[in-house]
PDB file of C-alpha atoms and ligand atoms in Angstrom:
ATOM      1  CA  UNK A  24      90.394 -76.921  37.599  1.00  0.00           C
ATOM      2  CA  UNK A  25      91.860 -77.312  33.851  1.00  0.00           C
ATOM      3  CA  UNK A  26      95.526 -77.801  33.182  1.00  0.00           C
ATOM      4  CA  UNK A  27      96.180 -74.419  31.432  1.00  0.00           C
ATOM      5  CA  UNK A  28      96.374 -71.005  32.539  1.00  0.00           C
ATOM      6  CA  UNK A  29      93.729 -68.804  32.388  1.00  0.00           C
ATOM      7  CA  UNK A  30      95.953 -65.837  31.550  1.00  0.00           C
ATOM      8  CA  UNK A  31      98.497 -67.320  29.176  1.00  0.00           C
ATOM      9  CA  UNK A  32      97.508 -70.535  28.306  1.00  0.00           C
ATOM     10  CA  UNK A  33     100.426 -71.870  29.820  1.00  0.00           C
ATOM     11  CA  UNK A  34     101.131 -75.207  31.339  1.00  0.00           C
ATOM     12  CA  UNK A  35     100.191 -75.322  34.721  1.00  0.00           C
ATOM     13  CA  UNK A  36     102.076 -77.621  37.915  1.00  0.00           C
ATOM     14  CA  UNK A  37     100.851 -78.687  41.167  1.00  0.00           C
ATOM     15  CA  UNK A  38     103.068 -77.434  43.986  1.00  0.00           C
ATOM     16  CA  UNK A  39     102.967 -76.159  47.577  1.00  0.00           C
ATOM     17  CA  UNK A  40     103.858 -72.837  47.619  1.00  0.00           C
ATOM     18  CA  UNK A  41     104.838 -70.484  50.435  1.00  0.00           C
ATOM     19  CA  UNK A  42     102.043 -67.756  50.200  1.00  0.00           C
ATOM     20  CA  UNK A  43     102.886 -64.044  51.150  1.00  0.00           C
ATOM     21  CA  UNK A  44     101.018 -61.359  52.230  1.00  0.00           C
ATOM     22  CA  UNK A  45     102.230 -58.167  51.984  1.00  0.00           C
ATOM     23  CA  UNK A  46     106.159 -59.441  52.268  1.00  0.00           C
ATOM     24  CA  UNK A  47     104.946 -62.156  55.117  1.00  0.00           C
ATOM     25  CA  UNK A  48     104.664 -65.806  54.311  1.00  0.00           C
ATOM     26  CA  UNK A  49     101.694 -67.014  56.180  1.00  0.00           C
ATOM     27  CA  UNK A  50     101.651 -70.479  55.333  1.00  0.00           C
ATOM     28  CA  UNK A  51     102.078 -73.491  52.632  1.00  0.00           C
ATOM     29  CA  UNK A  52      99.371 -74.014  50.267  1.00  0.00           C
ATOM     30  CA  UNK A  53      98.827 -76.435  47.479  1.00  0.00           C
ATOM     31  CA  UNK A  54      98.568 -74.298  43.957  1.00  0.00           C
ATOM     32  CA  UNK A  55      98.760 -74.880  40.388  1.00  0.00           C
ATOM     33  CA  UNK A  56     101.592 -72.882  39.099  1.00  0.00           C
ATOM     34  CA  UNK A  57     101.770 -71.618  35.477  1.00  0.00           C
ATOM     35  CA  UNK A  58     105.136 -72.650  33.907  1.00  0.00           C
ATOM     36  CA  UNK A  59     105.123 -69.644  31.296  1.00  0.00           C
ATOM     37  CA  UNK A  60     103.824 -66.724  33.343  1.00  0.00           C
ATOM     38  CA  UNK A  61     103.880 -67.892  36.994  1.00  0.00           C
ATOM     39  CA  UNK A  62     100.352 -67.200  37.716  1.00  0.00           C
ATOM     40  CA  UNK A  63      99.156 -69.128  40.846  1.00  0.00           C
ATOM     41  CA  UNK A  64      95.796 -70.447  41.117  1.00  0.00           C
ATOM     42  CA  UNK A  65      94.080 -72.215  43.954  1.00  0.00           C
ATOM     43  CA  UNK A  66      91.372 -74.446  44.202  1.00  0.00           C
ATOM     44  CA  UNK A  67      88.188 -73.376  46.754  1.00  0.00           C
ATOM     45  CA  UNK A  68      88.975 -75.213  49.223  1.00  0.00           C
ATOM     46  CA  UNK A  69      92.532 -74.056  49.207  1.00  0.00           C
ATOM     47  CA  UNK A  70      91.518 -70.030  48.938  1.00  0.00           C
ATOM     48  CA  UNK A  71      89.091 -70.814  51.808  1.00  0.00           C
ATOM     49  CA  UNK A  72      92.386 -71.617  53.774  1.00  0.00           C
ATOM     50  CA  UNK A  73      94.312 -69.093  52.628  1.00  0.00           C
ATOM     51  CA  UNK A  74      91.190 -66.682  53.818  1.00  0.00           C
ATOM     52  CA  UNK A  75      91.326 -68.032  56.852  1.00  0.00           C
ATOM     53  CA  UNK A  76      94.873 -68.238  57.415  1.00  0.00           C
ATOM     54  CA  UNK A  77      94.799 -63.768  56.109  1.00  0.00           C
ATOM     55  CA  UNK A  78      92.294 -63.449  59.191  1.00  0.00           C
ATOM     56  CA  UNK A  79      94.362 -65.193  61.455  1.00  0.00           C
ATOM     57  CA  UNK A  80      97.447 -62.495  60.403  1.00  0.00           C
ATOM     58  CA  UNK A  81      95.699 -59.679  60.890  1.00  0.00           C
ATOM     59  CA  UNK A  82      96.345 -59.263  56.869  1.00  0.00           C
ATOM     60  CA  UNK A  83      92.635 -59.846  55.411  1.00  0.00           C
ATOM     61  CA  UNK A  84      90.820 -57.461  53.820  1.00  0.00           C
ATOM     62  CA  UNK A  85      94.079 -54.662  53.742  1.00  0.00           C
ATOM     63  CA  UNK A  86      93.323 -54.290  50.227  1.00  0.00           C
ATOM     64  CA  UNK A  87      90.494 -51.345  50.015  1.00  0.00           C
ATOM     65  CA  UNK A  88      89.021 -48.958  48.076  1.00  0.00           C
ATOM     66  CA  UNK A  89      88.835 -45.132  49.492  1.00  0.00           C
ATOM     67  CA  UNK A  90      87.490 -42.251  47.998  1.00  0.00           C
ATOM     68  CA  UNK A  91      89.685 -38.439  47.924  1.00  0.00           C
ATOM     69  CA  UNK A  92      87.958 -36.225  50.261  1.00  0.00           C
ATOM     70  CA  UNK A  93      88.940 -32.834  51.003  1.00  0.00           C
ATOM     71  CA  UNK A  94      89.744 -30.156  54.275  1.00  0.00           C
ATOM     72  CA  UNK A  95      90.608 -26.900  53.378  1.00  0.00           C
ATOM     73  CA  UNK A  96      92.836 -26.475  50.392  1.00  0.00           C
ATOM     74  CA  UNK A  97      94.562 -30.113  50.337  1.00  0.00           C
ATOM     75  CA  UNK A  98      92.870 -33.115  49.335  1.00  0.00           C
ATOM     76  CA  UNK A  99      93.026 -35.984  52.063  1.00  0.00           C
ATOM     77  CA  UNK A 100      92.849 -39.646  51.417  1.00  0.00           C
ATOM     78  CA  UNK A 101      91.492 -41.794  55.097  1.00  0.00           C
ATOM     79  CA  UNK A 102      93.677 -44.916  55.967  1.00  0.00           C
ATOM     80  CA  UNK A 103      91.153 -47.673  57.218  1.00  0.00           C
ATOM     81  CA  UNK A 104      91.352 -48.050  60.848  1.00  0.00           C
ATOM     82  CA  UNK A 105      92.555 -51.900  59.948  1.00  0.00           C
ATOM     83  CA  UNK A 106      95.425 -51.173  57.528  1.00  0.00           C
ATOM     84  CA  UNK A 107      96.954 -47.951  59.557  1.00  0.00           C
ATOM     85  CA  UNK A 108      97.022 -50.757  62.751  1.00  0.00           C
ATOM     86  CA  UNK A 109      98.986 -53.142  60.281  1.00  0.00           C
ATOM     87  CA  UNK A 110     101.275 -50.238  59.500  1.00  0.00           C
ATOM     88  CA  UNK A 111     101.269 -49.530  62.834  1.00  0.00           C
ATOM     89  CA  UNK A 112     100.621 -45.935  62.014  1.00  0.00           C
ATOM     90  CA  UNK A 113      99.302 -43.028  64.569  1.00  0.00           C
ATOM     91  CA  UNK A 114      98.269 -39.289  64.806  1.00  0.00           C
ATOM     92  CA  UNK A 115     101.384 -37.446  63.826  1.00  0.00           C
ATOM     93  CA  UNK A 116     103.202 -40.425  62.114  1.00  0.00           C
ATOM     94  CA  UNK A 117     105.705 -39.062  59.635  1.00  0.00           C
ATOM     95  CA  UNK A 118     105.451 -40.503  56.381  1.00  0.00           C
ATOM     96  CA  UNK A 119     106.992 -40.013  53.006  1.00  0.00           C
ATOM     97  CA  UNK A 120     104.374 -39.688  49.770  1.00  0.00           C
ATOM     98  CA  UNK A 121     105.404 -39.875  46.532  1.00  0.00           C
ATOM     99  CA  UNK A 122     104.162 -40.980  43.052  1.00  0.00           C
ATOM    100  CA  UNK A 123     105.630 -44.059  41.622  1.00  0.00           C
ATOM    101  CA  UNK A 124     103.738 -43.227  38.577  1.00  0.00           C
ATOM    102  CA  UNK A 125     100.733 -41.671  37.439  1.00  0.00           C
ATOM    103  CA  UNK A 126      98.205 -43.919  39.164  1.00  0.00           C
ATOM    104  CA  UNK A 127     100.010 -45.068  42.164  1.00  0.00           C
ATOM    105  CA  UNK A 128     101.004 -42.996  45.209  1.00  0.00           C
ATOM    106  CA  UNK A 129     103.524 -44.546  47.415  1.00  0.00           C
ATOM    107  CA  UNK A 130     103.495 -43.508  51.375  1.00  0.00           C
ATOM    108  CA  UNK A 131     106.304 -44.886  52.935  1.00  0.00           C
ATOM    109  CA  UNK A 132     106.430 -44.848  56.779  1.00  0.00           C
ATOM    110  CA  UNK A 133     110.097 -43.250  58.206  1.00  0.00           C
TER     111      UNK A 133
HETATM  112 ZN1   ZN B 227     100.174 -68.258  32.658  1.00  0.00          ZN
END
């Protein structure tokens, strides 16, 4: 790994870092932080961990991509079977939606 960021060219620092997943820290990891922009990168060996450590939490693979379907006039989006568990979200769970802007829709379970 070189010794500036990819992003900014900045200057970057080894340091263990607490790593967080979706607000939870699931464990220390030794990253090279960029001292202009804050940009962490990890080594292979490292991300390996950090994969493993996401499975462990229940918080790998969250992240996925979903296409707009429709039923009768509205237009649905599905929740991944995974993710809704993480949310802990069921059949008749009342949620708020609302745009945060125009490409990202927040739902915020009550
Ligand atoms: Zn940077």
């Amino acid at each position: 790994m070189k010794n500036k960021c990819a992003l900014c060219k900045g200057e970057l620092k080894e340091k263990i870092i607490d790593y967080k997943v979706y607000g939870k820290i699931i464990g220390k990891f030794k990253a090279k932080v960029c001292n202009s922009c804050g940009e962490q990168w990890f080594d292979e060996e490292t991300s390996k961990k950090i994969e493993d450590a996401e499975k462990k939490e229940g918080v790998f693979g969250l992240s996925v991509e979903t296409k707009i379907g429709y039923s009768g006039n509205s237009l649905i989006i599905r929740i991944p079977v995974e993710l809704a568990k993480f949310m802990n979200l069921k059949r008749e769970t009342r949620v708020l939606l609302y745009p945060e802007d125009k490409n990202k829709i927040c739902v915020m379970v009550k």
